[in-house]
Tab-separated table of C-alpha atoms and ligand atoms in Angstrom:
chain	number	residue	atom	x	y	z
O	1346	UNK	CA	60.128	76.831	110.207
O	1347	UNK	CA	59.321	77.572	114.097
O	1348	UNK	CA	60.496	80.678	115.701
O	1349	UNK	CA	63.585	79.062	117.492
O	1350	UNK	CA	64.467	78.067	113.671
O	1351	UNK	CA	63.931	81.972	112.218
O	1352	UNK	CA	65.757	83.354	114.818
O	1353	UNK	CA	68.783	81.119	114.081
O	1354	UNK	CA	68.807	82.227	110.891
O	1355	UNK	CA	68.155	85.845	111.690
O	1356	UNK	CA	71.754	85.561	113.741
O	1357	UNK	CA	73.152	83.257	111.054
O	1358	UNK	CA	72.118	86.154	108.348
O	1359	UNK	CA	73.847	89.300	110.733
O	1360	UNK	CA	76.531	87.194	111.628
O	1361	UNK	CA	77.490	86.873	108.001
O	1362	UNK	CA	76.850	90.304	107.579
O	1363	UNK	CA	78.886	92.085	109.872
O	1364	UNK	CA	81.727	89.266	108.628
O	1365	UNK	CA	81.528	90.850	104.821
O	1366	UNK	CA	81.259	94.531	106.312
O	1367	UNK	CA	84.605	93.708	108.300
O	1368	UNK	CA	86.623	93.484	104.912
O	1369	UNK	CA	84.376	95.266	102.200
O	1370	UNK	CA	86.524	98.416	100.828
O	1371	UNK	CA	83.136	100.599	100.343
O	1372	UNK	CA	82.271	100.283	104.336
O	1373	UNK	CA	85.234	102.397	104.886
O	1374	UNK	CA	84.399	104.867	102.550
O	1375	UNK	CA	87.348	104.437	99.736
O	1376	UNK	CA	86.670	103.823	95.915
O	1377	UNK	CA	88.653	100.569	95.216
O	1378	UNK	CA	87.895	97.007	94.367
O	1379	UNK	CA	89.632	95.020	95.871
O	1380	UNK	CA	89.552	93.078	98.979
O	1381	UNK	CA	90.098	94.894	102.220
O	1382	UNK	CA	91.094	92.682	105.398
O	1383	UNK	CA	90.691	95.622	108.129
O	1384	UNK	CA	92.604	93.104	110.828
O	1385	UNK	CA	95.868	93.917	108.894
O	1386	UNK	CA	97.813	97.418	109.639
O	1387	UNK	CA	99.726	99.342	107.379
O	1388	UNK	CA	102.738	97.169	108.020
O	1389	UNK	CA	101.748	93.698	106.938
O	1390	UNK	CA	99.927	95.705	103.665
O	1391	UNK	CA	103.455	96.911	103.076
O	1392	UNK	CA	105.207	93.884	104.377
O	1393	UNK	CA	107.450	92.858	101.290
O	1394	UNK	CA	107.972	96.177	100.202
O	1395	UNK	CA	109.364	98.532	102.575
O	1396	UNK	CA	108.796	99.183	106.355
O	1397	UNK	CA	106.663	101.873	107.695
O	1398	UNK	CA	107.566	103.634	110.691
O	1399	UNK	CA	106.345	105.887	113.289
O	1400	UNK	CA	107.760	108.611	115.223
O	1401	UNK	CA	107.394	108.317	118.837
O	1402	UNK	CA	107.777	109.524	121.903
O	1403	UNK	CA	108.637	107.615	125.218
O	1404	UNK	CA	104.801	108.592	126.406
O	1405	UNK	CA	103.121	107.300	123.395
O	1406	UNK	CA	104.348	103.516	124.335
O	1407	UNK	CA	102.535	104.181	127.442
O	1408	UNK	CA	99.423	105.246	126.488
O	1409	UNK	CA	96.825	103.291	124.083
O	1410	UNK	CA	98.641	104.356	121.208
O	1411	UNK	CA	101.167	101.279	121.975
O	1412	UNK	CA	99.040	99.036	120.469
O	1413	UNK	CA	97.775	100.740	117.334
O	1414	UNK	CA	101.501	101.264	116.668
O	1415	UNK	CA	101.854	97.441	117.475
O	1416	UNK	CA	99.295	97.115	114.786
O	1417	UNK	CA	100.652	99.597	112.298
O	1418	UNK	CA	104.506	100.141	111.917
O	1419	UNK	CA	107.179	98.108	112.200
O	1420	UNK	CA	109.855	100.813	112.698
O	1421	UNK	CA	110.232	103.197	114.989
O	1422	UNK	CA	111.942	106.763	115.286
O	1423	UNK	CA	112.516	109.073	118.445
O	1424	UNK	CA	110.383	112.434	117.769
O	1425	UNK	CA	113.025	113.960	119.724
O	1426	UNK	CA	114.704	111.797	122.480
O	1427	UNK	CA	117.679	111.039	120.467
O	1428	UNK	CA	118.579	114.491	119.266
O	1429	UNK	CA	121.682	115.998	120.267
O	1430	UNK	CA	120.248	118.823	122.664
O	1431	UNK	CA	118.213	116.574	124.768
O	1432	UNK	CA	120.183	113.242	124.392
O	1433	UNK	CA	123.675	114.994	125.578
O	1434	UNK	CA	122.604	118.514	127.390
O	1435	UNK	CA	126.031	118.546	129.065
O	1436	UNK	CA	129.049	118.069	127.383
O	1437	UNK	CA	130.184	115.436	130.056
O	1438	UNK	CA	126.535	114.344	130.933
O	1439	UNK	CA	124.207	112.374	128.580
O	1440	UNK	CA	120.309	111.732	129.141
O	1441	UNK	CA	119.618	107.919	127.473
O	1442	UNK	CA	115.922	107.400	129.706
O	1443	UNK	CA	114.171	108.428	126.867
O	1444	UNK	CA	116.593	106.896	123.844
O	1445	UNK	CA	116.626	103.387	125.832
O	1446	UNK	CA	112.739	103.493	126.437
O	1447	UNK	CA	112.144	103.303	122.997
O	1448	UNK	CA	115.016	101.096	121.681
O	1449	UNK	CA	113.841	98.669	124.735
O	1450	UNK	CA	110.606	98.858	123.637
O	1451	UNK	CA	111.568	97.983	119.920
O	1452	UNK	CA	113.411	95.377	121.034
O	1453	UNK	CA	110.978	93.397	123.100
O	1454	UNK	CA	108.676	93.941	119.920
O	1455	UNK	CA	110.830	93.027	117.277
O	1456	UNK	CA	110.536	96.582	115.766
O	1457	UNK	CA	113.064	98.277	113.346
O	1458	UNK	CA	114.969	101.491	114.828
O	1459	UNK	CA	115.778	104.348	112.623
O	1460	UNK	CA	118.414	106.914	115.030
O	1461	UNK	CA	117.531	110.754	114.233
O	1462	UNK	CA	119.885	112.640	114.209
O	1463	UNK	CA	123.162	113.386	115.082
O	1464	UNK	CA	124.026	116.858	113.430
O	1465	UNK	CA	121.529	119.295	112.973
O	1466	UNK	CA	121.512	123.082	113.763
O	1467	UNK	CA	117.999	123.009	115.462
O	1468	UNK	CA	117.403	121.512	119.365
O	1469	UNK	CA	121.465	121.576	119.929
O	1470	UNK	CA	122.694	121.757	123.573
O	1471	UNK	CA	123.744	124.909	124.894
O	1472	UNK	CA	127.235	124.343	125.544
O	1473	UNK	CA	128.354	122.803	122.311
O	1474	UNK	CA	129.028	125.761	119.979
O	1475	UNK	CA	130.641	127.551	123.085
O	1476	UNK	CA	134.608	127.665	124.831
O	1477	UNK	CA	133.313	127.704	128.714
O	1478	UNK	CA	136.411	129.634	129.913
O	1479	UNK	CA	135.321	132.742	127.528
O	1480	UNK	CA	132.317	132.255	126.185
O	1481	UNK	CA	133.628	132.570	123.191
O	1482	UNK	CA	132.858	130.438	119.644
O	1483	UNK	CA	135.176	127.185	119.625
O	1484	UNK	CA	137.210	126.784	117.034
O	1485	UNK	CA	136.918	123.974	113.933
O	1486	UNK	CA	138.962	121.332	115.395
O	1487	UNK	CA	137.539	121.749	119.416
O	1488	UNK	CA	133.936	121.802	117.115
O	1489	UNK	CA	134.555	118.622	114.924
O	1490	UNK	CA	136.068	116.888	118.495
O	1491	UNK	CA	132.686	117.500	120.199
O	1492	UNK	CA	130.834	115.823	117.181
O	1493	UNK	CA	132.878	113.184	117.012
O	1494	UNK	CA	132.648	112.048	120.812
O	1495	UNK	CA	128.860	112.860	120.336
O	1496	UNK	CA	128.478	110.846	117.344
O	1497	UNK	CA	130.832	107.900	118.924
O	1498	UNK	CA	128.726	107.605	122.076
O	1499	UNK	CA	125.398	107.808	121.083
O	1500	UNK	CA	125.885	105.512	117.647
O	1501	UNK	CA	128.636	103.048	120.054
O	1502	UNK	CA	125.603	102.361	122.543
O	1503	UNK	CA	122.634	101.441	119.795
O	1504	UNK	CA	125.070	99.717	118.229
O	1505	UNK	CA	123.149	96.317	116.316
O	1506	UNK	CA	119.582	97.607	117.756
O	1507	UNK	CA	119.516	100.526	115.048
O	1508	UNK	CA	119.565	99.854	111.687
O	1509	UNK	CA	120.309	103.450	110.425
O	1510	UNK	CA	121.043	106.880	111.213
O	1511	UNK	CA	119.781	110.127	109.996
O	1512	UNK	CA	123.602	111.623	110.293
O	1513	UNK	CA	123.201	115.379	109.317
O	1514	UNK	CA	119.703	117.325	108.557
O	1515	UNK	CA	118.888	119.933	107.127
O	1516	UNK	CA	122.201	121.744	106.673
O	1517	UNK	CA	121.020	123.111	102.932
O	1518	UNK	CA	119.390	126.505	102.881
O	1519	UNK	CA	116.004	127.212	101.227
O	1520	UNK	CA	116.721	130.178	99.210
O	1521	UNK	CA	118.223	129.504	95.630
O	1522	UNK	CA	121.089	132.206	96.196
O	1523	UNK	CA	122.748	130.556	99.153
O	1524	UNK	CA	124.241	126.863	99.166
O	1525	UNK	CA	124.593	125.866	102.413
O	1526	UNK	CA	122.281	126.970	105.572
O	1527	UNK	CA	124.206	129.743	107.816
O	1528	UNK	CA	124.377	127.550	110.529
O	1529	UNK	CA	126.703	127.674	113.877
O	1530	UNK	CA	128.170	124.541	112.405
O	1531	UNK	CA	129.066	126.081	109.030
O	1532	UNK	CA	130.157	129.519	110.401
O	1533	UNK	CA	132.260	127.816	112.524
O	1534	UNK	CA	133.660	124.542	109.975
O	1535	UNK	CA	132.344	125.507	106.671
O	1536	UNK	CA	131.324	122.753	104.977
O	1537	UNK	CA	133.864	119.731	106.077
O	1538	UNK	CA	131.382	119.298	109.284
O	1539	UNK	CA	128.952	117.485	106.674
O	1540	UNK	CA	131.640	114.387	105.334
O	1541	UNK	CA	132.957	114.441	108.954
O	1542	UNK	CA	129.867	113.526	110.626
O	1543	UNK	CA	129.523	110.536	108.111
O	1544	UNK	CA	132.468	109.904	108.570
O	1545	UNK	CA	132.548	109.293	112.704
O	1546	UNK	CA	128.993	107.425	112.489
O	1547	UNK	CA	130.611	105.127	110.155
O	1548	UNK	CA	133.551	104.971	112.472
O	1549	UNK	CA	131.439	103.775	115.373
O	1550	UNK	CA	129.136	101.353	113.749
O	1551	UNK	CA	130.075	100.719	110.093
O	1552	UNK	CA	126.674	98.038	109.801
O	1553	UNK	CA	125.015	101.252	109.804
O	1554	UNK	CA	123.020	102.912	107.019
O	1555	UNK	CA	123.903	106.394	106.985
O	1556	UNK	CA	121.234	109.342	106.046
O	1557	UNK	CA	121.453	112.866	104.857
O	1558	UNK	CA	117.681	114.018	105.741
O	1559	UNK	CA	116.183	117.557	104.525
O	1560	UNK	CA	112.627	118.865	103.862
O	1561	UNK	CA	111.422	120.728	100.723
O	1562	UNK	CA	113.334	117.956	98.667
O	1563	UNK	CA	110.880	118.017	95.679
O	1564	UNK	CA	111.965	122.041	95.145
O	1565	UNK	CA	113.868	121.856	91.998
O	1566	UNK	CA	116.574	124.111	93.017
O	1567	UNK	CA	117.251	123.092	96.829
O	1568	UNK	CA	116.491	119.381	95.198
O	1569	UNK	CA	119.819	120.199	92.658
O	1570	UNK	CA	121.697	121.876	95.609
O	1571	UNK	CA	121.220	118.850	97.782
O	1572	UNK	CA	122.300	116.728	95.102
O	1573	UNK	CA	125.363	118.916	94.522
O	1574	UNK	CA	126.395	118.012	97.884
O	1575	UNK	CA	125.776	114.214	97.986
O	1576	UNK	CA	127.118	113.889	94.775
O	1577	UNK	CA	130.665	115.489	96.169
O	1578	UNK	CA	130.524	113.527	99.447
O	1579	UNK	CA	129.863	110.266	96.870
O	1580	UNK	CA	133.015	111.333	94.864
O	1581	UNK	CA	135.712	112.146	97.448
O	1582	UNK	CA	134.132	108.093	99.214
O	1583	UNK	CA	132.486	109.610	102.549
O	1584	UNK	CA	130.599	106.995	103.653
O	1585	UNK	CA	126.615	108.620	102.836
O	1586	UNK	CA	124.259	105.559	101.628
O	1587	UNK	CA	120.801	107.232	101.929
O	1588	UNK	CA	118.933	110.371	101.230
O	1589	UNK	CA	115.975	111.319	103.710
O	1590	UNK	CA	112.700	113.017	101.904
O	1591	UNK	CA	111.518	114.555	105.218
O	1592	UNK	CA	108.187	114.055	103.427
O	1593	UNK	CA	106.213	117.105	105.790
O	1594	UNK	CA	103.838	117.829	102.677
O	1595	UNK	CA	100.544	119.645	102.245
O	1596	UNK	CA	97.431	118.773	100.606
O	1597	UNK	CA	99.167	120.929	97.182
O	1598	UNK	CA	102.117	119.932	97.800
O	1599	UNK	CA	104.615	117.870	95.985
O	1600	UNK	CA	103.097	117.553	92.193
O	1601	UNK	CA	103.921	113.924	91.460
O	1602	UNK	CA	106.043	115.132	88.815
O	1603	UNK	CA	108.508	116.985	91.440
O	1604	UNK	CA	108.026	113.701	93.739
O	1605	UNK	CA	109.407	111.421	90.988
O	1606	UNK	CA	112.223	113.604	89.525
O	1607	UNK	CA	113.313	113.220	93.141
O	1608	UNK	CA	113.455	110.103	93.540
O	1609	UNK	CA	115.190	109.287	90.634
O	1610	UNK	CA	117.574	112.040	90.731
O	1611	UNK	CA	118.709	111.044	94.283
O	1612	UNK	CA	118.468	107.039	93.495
O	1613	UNK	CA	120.436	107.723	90.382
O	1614	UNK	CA	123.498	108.604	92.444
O	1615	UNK	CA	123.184	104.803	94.227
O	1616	UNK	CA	121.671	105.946	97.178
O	1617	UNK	CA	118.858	104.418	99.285
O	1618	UNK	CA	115.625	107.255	99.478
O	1619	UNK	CA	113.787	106.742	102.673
O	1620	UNK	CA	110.504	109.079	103.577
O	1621	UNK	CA	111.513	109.910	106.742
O	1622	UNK	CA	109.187	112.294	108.512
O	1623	UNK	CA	105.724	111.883	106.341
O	1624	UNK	CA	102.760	113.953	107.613
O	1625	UNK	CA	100.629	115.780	105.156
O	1626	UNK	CA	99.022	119.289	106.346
O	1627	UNK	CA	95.180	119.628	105.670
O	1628	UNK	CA	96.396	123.735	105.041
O	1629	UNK	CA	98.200	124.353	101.615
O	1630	UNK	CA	101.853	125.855	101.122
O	1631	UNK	CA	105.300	123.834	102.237
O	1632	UNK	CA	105.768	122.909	105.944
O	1633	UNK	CA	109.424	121.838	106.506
O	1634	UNK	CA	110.958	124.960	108.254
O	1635	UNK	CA	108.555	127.662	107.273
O	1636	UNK	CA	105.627	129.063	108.350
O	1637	UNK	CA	102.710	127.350	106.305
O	1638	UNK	CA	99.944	129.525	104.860
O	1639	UNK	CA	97.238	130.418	107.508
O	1640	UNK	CA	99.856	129.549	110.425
O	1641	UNK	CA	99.455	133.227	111.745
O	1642	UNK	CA	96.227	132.596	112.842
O	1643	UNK	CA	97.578	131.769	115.886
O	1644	UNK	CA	95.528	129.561	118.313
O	1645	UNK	CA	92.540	128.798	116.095
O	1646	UNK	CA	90.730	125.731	116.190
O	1647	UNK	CA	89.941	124.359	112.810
O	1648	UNK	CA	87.566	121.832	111.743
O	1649	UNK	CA	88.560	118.490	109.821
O	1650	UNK	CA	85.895	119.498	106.604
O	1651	UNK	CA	85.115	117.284	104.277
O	1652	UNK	CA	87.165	119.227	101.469
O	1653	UNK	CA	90.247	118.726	103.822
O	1654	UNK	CA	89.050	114.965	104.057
O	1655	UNK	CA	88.821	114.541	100.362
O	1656	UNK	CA	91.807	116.276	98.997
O	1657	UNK	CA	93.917	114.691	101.943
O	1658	UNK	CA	92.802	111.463	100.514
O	1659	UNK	CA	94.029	112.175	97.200
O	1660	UNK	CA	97.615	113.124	98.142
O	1661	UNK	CA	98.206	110.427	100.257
O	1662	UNK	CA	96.899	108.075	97.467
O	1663	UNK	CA	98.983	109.601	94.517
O	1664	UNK	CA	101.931	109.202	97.238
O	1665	UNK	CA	101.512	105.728	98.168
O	1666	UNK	CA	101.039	105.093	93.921
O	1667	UNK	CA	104.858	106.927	93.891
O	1668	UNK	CA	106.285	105.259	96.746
O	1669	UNK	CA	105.052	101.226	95.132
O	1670	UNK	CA	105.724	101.928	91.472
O	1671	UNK	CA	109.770	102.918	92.967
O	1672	UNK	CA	109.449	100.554	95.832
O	1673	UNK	CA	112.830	98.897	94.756
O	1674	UNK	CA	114.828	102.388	95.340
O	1675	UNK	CA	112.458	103.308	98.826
O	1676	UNK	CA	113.788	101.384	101.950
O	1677	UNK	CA	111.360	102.948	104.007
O	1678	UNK	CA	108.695	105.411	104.953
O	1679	UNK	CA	108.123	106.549	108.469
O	1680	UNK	CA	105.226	108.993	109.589
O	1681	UNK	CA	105.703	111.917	111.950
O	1682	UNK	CA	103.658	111.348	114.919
O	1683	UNK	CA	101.190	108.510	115.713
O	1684	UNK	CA	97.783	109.939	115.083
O	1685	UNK	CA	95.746	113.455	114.928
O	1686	UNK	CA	95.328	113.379	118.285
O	1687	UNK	CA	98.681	115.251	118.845
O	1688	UNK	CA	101.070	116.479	115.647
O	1689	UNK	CA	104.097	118.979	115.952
O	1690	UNK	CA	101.884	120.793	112.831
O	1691	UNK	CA	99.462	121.872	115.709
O	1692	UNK	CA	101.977	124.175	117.334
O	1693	UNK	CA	102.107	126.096	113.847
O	1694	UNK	CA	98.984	128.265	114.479
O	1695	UNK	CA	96.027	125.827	114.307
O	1696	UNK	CA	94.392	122.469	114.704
O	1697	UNK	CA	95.924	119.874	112.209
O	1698	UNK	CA	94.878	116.707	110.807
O	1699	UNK	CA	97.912	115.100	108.913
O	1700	UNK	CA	98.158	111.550	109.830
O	1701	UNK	CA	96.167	108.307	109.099
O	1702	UNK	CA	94.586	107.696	111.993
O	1703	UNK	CA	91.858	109.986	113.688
O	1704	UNK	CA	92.252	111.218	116.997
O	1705	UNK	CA	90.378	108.469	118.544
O	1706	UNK	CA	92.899	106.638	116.827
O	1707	UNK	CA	90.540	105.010	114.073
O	1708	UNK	CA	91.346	104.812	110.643
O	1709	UNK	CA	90.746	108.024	108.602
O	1710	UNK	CA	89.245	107.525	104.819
O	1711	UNK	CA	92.558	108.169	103.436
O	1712	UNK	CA	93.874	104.913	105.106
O	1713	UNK	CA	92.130	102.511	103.292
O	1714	UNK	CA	93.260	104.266	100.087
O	1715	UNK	CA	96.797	104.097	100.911
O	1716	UNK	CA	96.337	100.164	101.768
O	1717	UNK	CA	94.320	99.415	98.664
O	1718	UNK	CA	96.571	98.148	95.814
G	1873	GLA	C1	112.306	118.515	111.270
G	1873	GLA	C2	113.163	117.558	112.082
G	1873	GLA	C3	112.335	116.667	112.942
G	1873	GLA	C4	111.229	117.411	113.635
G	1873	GLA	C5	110.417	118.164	112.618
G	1873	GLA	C6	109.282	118.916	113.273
G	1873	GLA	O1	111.734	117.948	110.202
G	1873	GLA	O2	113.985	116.763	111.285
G	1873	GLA	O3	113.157	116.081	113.903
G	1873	GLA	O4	111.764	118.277	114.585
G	1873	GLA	O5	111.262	119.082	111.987
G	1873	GLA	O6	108.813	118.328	114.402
């Protein structure tokens, strides 16, 4: 053969190399078998069982991170743009720039829209809770008005371009003597605020499926409390059709077992389980509305290690097992932020690394475990 010839085949040979590397499962570092096609994104691996989401904000559709979430999700949620402080900070004034940005973009993409949420204690306006004339509380009825006209006009304008709404988070408290969380909302209604929320969302777009969201959901006795509650709201016909596993785990955190029982427990009552706000911690200890361990080590900077890499990989592989083997009761599982590159973990004392997708936005190890079945 003359050299012209060799060197043909020298491209021929690399060209067919790099063409194997492209879709072989042990170039990126994960211990399957099968067939990897690293041109598809966690959406089209997922495809015809459930979509996966993102949470966004209006900045991450400007940046480069619109087109790995092109790539990867076909839902999105608002991080916070749709939340009831910052959609409607006056009670005669709403804020939509930031809502409509990312319903618009949705739209021209053909992406799904999950709303979140529209009755929560956390990020609330300041006038709501408050009588203007004497700063006084309001009472029940002026209370359940306000939520109503909230609910009405934000579900009334998103109306057919979101498919579902996380109604009412997080209104169950974490220790096992109390039932429900001391909120404004319940020191002021008790606990009618709950039904009446699902209620007006229903009201104002009754295509809508309608979400009670809450974190620490695989803690057997906030898991039984929550239950409690949906069960009751089931019974007396309020219109609730899903249950939201916030899904803000740790590296030790759920067991499987705890992650099962949940998902049957809350399926068992008819209703839709979604994974709403998935990120898991590379620190141990729950997340979801406490402080996690280490998180008063304010300010430090903390290295993704290999141990972090490794058991991170495990937990979101025995997750991603859970979430296929009861794919027929999961609807949907959305991460909380877009890549490592910027979590809300990081404001909880140190550096996190909870996501798929590295802060260069590349696919971590743990991805092409969770996309391997
Ligand atoms: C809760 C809320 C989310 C978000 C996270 C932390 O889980 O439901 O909207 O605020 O906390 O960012």
């Amino acid at each position: 053969m003359n050299k012209n010839g060799t060197l043909l085949l020298l491209f021929l040979a690399s060209f067919f190399f790099a063409c194997t590397r492209k879709i072989s499962p042990q170039s990126q570092g994960g211990s399957g078998t099968a067939k990897i096609d690293s041109t598809k994104g966690l959406k089209d691996y997922y495809g015809k069982l459930f979509p996966i989401g993102v949470a966004v904000t209006p900045r991450n559709l400007q940046t480069d991170e619109a087109g790995l979430i092109l790539r990867q999700f076909n839902s999105l949620t608002a991080e916070n743009a749709m939340k009831m402080g910052p959609i409607h900070p006056e009670q005669n004034r709403y804020f939509w720039t930031d809502a409509d940005a990312i319903v618009d973009f949705a739209q021209k993409n053909g992406l799904k829209v999950r709303g979140h949420n529209l009755c929560w204690h956390a990020q609330t306006p300041r006038w709501l809770f408050k009588d203007s004339a004497t700063g006084n509380d309001v009472t029940k009825e002026v209370l359940l008005q306000r939520l109503r006209d909230h609910i009405h006009n934000v579900v009334q304008r998103y109306k057919g371009k979101l498919y579902a709404w996380d109604v009412v988070n997080e209104v169950i408290a974490d220790d096992s003597a109390t039932y429900f969380r001391k909120s404004p909302w319940f020191q002021i209604c008790g606990e009618d605020f709950v039904a009446k929320a699902f209620e007006y969302a229903h009201e104002a777009d009754p295509n809508a499926v309608l979400f009670y969201n809450d974190y620490n959901t695989e803690q057997p006795v906030k898991r039984e409390k929550i239950y409690r509650m949906l069960k009751k709201m089931l019974d007396a016909k309020v219109p609730v059709h899903g249950v939201g596993l916030q899904g803000h785990w740790s590296v030790n955190n759920p067991s499987q077992a705890e992650l099962e029982k949940s998902i049957q427990l809350f399926s068992s009552l008819g209703l839709q389980v979604q994974v709403t706000e998935l990120d898991i911690s590379v620190y141990s200890g729950r997340q979801g509305g406490q402080l996690i361990q280490g998180a008063q080590q304010q300010g430090q900077q903390a290295q993704f290690t290999p141990e972090m890499e490794q058991q991170q990989l495990e937990k979101y592989k025995m997750i991603f097992d859970v979430f296929r083997k009861y794919q027929k009761q999961i609807t949907g599982v959305t991460f909380w932020n877009v890549s490592d590159r910027s979590s809300w973990l990081d404001g909880r004392g140190r550096k996190n690394y909870p996501l798929l997708f590295d802060a260069s936005l590349k696919p971590k190890k743990a991805f092409w475990d969770v996309v391997r079945f």
